[in-house]
Structures are given as structure tokens and as C-alpha cells.
CSV table of N, CA, C and O in Angstrom, one decimal:
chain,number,residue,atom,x,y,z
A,81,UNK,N,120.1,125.1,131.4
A,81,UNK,CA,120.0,126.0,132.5
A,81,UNK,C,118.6,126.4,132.8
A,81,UNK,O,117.7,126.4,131.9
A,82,UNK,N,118.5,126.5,133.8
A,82,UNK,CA,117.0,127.2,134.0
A,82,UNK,C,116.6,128.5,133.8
A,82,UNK,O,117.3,129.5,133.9
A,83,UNK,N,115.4,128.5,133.4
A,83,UNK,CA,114.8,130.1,133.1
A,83,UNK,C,113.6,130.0,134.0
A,83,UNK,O,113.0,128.9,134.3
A,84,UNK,N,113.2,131.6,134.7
A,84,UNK,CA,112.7,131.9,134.9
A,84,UNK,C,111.5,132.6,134.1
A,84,UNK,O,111.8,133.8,133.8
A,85,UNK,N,110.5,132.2,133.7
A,85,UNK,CA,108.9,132.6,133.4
A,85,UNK,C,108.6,134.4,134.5
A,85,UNK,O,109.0,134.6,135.6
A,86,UNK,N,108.1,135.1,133.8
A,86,UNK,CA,107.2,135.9,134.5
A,86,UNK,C,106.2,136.6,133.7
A,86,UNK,O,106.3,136.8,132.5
A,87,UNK,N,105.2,137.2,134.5
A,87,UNK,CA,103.7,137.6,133.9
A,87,UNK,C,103.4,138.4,134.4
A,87,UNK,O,103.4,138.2,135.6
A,88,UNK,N,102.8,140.1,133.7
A,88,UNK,CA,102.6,140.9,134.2
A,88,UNK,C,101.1,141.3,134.0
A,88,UNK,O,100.4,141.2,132.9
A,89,UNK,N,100.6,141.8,135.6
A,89,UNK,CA,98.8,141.7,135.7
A,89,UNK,C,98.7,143.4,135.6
A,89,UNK,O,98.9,144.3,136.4
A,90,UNK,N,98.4,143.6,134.3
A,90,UNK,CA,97.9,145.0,134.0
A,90,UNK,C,96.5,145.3,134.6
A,90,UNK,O,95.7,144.4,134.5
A,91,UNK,N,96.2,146.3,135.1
A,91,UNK,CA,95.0,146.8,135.5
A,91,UNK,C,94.6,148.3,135.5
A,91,UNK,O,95.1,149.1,136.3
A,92,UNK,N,93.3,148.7,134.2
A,92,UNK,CA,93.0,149.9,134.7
A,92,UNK,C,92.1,150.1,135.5
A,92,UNK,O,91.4,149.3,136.2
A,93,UNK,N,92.0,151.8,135.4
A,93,UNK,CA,91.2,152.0,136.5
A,93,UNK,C,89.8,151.6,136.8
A,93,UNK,O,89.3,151.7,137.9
A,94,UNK,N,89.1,150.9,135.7
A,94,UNK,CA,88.0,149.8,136.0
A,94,UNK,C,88.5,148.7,136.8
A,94,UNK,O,87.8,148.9,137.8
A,95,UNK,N,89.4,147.6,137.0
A,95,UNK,CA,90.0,146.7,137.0
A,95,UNK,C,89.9,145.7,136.1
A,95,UNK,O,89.7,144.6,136.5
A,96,UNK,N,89.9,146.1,134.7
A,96,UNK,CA,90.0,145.5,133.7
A,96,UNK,C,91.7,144.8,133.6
A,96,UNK,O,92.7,145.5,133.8
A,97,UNK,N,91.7,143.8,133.4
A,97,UNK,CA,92.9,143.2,133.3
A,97,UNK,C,93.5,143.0,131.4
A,97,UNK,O,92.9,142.3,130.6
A,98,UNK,N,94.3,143.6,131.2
A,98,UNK,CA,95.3,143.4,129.9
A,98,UNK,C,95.5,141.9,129.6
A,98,UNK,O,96.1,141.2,130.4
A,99,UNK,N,94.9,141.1,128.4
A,99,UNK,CA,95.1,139.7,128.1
A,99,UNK,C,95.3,140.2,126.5
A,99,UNK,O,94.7,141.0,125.9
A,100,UNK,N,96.9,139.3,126.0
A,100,UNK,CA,96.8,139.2,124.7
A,100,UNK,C,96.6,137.6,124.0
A,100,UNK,O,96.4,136.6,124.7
A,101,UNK,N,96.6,137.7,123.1
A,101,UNK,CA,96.7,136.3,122.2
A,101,UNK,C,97.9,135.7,122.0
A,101,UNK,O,98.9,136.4,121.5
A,102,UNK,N,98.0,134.7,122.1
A,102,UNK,CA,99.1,134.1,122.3
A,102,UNK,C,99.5,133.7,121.0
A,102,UNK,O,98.6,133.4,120.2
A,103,UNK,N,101.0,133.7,120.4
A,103,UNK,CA,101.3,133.7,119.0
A,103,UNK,C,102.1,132.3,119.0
A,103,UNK,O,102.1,131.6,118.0
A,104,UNK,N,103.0,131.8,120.3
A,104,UNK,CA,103.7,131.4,120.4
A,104,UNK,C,103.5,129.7,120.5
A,104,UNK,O,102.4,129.3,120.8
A,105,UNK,N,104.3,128.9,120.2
A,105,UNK,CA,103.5,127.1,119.8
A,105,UNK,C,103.2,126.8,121.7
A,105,UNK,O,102.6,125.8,122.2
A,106,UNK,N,103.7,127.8,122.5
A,106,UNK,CA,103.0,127.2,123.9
A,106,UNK,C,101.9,128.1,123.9
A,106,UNK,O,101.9,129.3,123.9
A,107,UNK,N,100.9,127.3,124.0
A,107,UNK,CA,99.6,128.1,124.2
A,107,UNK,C,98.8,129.3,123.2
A,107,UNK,O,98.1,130.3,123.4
A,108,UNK,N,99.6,128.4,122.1
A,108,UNK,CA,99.3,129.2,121.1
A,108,UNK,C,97.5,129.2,120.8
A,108,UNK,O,96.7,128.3,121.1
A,109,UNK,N,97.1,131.0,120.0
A,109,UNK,CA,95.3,131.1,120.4
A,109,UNK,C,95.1,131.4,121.6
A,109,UNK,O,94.4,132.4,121.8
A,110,UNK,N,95.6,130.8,122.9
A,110,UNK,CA,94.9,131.2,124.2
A,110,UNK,C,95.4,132.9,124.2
A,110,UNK,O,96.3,133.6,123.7
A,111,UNK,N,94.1,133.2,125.4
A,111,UNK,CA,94.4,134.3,126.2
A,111,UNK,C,95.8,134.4,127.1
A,111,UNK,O,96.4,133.4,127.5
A,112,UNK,N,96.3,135.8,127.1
A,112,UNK,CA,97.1,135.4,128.5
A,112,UNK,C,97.8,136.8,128.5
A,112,UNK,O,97.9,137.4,127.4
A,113,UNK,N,98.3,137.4,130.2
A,113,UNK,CA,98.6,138.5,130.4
A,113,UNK,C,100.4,138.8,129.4
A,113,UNK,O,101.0,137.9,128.8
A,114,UNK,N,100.7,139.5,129.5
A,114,UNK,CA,102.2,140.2,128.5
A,114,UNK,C,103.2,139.5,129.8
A,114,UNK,O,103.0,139.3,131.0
A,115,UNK,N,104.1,139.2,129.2
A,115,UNK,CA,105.3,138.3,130.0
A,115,UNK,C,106.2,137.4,128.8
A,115,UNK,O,106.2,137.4,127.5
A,116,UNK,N,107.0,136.6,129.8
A,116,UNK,CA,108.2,136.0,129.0
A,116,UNK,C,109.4,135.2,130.5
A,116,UNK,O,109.1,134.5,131.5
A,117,UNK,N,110.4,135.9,130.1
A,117,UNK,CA,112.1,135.0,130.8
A,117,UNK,C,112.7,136.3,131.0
A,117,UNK,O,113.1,137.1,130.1
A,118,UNK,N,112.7,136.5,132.3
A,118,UNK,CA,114.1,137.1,132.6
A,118,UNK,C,115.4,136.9,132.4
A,118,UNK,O,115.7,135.7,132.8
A,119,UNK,N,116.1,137.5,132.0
A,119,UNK,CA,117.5,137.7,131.2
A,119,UNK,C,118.5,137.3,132.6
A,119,UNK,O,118.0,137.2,133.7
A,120,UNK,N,119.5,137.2,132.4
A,120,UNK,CA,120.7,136.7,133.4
A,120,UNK,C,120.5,139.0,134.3
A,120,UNK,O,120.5,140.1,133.9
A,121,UNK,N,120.4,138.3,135.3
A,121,UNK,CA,121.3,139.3,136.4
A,121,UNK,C,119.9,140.3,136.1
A,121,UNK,O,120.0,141.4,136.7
A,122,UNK,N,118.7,140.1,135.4
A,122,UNK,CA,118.2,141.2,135.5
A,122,UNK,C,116.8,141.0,136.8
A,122,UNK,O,116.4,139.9,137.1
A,123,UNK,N,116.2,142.2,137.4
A,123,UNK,CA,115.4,142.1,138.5
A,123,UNK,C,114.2,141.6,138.2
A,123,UNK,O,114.1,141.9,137.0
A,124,UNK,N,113.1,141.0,138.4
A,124,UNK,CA,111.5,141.3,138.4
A,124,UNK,C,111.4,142.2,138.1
A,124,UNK,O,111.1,142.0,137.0
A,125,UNK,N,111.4,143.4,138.3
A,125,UNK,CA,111.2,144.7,137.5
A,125,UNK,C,111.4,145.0,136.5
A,125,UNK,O,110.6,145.3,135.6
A,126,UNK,N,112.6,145.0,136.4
A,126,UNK,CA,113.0,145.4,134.8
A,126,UNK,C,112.4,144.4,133.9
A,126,UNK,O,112.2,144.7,132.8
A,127,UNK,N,112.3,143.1,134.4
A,127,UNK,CA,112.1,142.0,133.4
A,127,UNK,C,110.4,142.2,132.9
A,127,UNK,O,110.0,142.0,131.7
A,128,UNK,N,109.6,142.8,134.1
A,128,UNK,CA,108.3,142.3,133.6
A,128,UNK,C,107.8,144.3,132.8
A,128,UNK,O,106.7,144.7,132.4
A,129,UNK,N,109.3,145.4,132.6
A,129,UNK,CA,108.7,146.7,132.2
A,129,UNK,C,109.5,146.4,130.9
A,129,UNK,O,109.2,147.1,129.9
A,130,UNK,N,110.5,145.4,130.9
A,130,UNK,CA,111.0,145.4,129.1
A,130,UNK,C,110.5,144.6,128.6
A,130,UNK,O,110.8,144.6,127.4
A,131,UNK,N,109.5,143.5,129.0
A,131,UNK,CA,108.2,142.5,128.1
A,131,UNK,C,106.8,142.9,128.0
A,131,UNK,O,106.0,142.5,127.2
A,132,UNK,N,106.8,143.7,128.9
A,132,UNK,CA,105.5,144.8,128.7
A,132,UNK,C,105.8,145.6,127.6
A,132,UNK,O,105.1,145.4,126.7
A,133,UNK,N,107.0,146.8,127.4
A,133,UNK,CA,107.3,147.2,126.6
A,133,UNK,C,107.3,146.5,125.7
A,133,UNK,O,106.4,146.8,125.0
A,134,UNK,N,108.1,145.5,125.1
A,134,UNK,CA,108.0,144.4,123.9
A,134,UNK,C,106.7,143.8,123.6
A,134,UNK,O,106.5,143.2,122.5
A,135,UNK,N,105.7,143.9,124.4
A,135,UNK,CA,104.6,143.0,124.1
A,135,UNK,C,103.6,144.4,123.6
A,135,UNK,O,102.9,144.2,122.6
A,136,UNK,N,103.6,145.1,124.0
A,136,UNK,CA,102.1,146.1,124.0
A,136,UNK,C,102.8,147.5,123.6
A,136,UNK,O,102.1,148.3,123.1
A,137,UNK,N,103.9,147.9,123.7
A,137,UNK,CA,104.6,149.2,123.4
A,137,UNK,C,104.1,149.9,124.7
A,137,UNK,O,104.1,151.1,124.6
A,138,UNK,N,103.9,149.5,125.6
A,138,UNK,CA,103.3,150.3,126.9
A,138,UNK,C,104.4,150.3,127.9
A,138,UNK,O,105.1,149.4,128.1
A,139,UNK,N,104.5,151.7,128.6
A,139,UNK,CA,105.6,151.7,129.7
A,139,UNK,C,105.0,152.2,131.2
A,139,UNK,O,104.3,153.2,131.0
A,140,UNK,N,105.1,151.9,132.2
A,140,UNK,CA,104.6,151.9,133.8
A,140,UNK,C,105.9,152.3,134.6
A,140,UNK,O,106.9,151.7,134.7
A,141,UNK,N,105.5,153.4,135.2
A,141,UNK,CA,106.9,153.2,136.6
A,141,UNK,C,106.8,153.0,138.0
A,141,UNK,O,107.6,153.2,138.8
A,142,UNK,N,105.4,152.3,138.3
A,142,UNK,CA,105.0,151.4,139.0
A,142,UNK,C,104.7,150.2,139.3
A,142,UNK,O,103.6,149.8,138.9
A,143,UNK,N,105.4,149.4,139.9
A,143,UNK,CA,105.1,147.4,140.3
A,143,UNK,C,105.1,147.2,141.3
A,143,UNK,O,105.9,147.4,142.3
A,144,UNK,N,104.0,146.7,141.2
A,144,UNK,CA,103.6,145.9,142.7
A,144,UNK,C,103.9,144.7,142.3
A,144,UNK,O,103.6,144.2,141.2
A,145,UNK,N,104.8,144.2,143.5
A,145,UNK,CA,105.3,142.6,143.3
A,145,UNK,C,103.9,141.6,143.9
A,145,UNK,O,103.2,142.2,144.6
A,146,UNK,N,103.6,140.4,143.6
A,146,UNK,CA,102.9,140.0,143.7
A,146,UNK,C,103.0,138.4,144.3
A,146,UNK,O,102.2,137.9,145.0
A,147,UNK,N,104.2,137.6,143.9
A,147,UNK,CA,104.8,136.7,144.2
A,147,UNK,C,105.6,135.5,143.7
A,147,UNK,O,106.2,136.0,142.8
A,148,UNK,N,106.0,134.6,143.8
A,148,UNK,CA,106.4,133.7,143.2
A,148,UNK,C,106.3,132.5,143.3
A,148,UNK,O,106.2,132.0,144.4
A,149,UNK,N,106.3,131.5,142.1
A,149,UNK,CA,105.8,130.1,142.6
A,149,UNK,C,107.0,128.9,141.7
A,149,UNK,O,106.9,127.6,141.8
């Protein structure tokens, strides 16, 4: 089955962008913003505020969508 990938671009009020370390054997050591797979039936939203949450313990109730490829 297919999965959908998504990545969320954190930015404070500098426009410093949020990059963690990657743990995982894809791109394991590299940089890279908090993200993952959205789950069956769930939105872009919810997908990229419960892997932010899972990744960093951080919660936002704003998203700007940004696109898709």
C-alpha cells in the first residue's frame, strides 16, 4: 500500500527553522525538519501536529499548508 511522507517547517519568530537528527536507517545522522506517514483517514493537519508532538513534545494550533509533491 502506499504511504504518504510529510514534514513539518517550524519557524520562530527569527525565522529560524526546527531541524532534528535523524535516528532512523533512512538518513540516519542527517539534519531534517519533524515529520513521518500519515495514518489511514487522517488530514495533513492532524498528521503533521501528532509527529510534531511525537518528535519534539511541541503543540501549534496553527498550519499553513504549503504543498504537495
Amino acid at each position: 500500500r502506499p504511504r504518504i511522507g510529510l514534514g513539518v517547517v517550524l519557524l520562530n519568530p527569527q525565522n529560524q527553522v526546527l531541524l532534528g537528527k535523524r535516528k532512523n536507517s533512512h538518513g540516519e545522522s542527517s539534519w531534517g525538519p519533524p515529520g513521518g506517514h500519515l495514518e489511514f483517514g487522517e488530514s495533513f493537519e492532524a498528521g503533521a501536529a501528532r509527529e510534531l508532538l511525537e518528535e519534539t513534545c511541541l503543540t501549534i494550533n496553527h498550519f499553513e499548508f504549503l504543498g504537495v509533491t
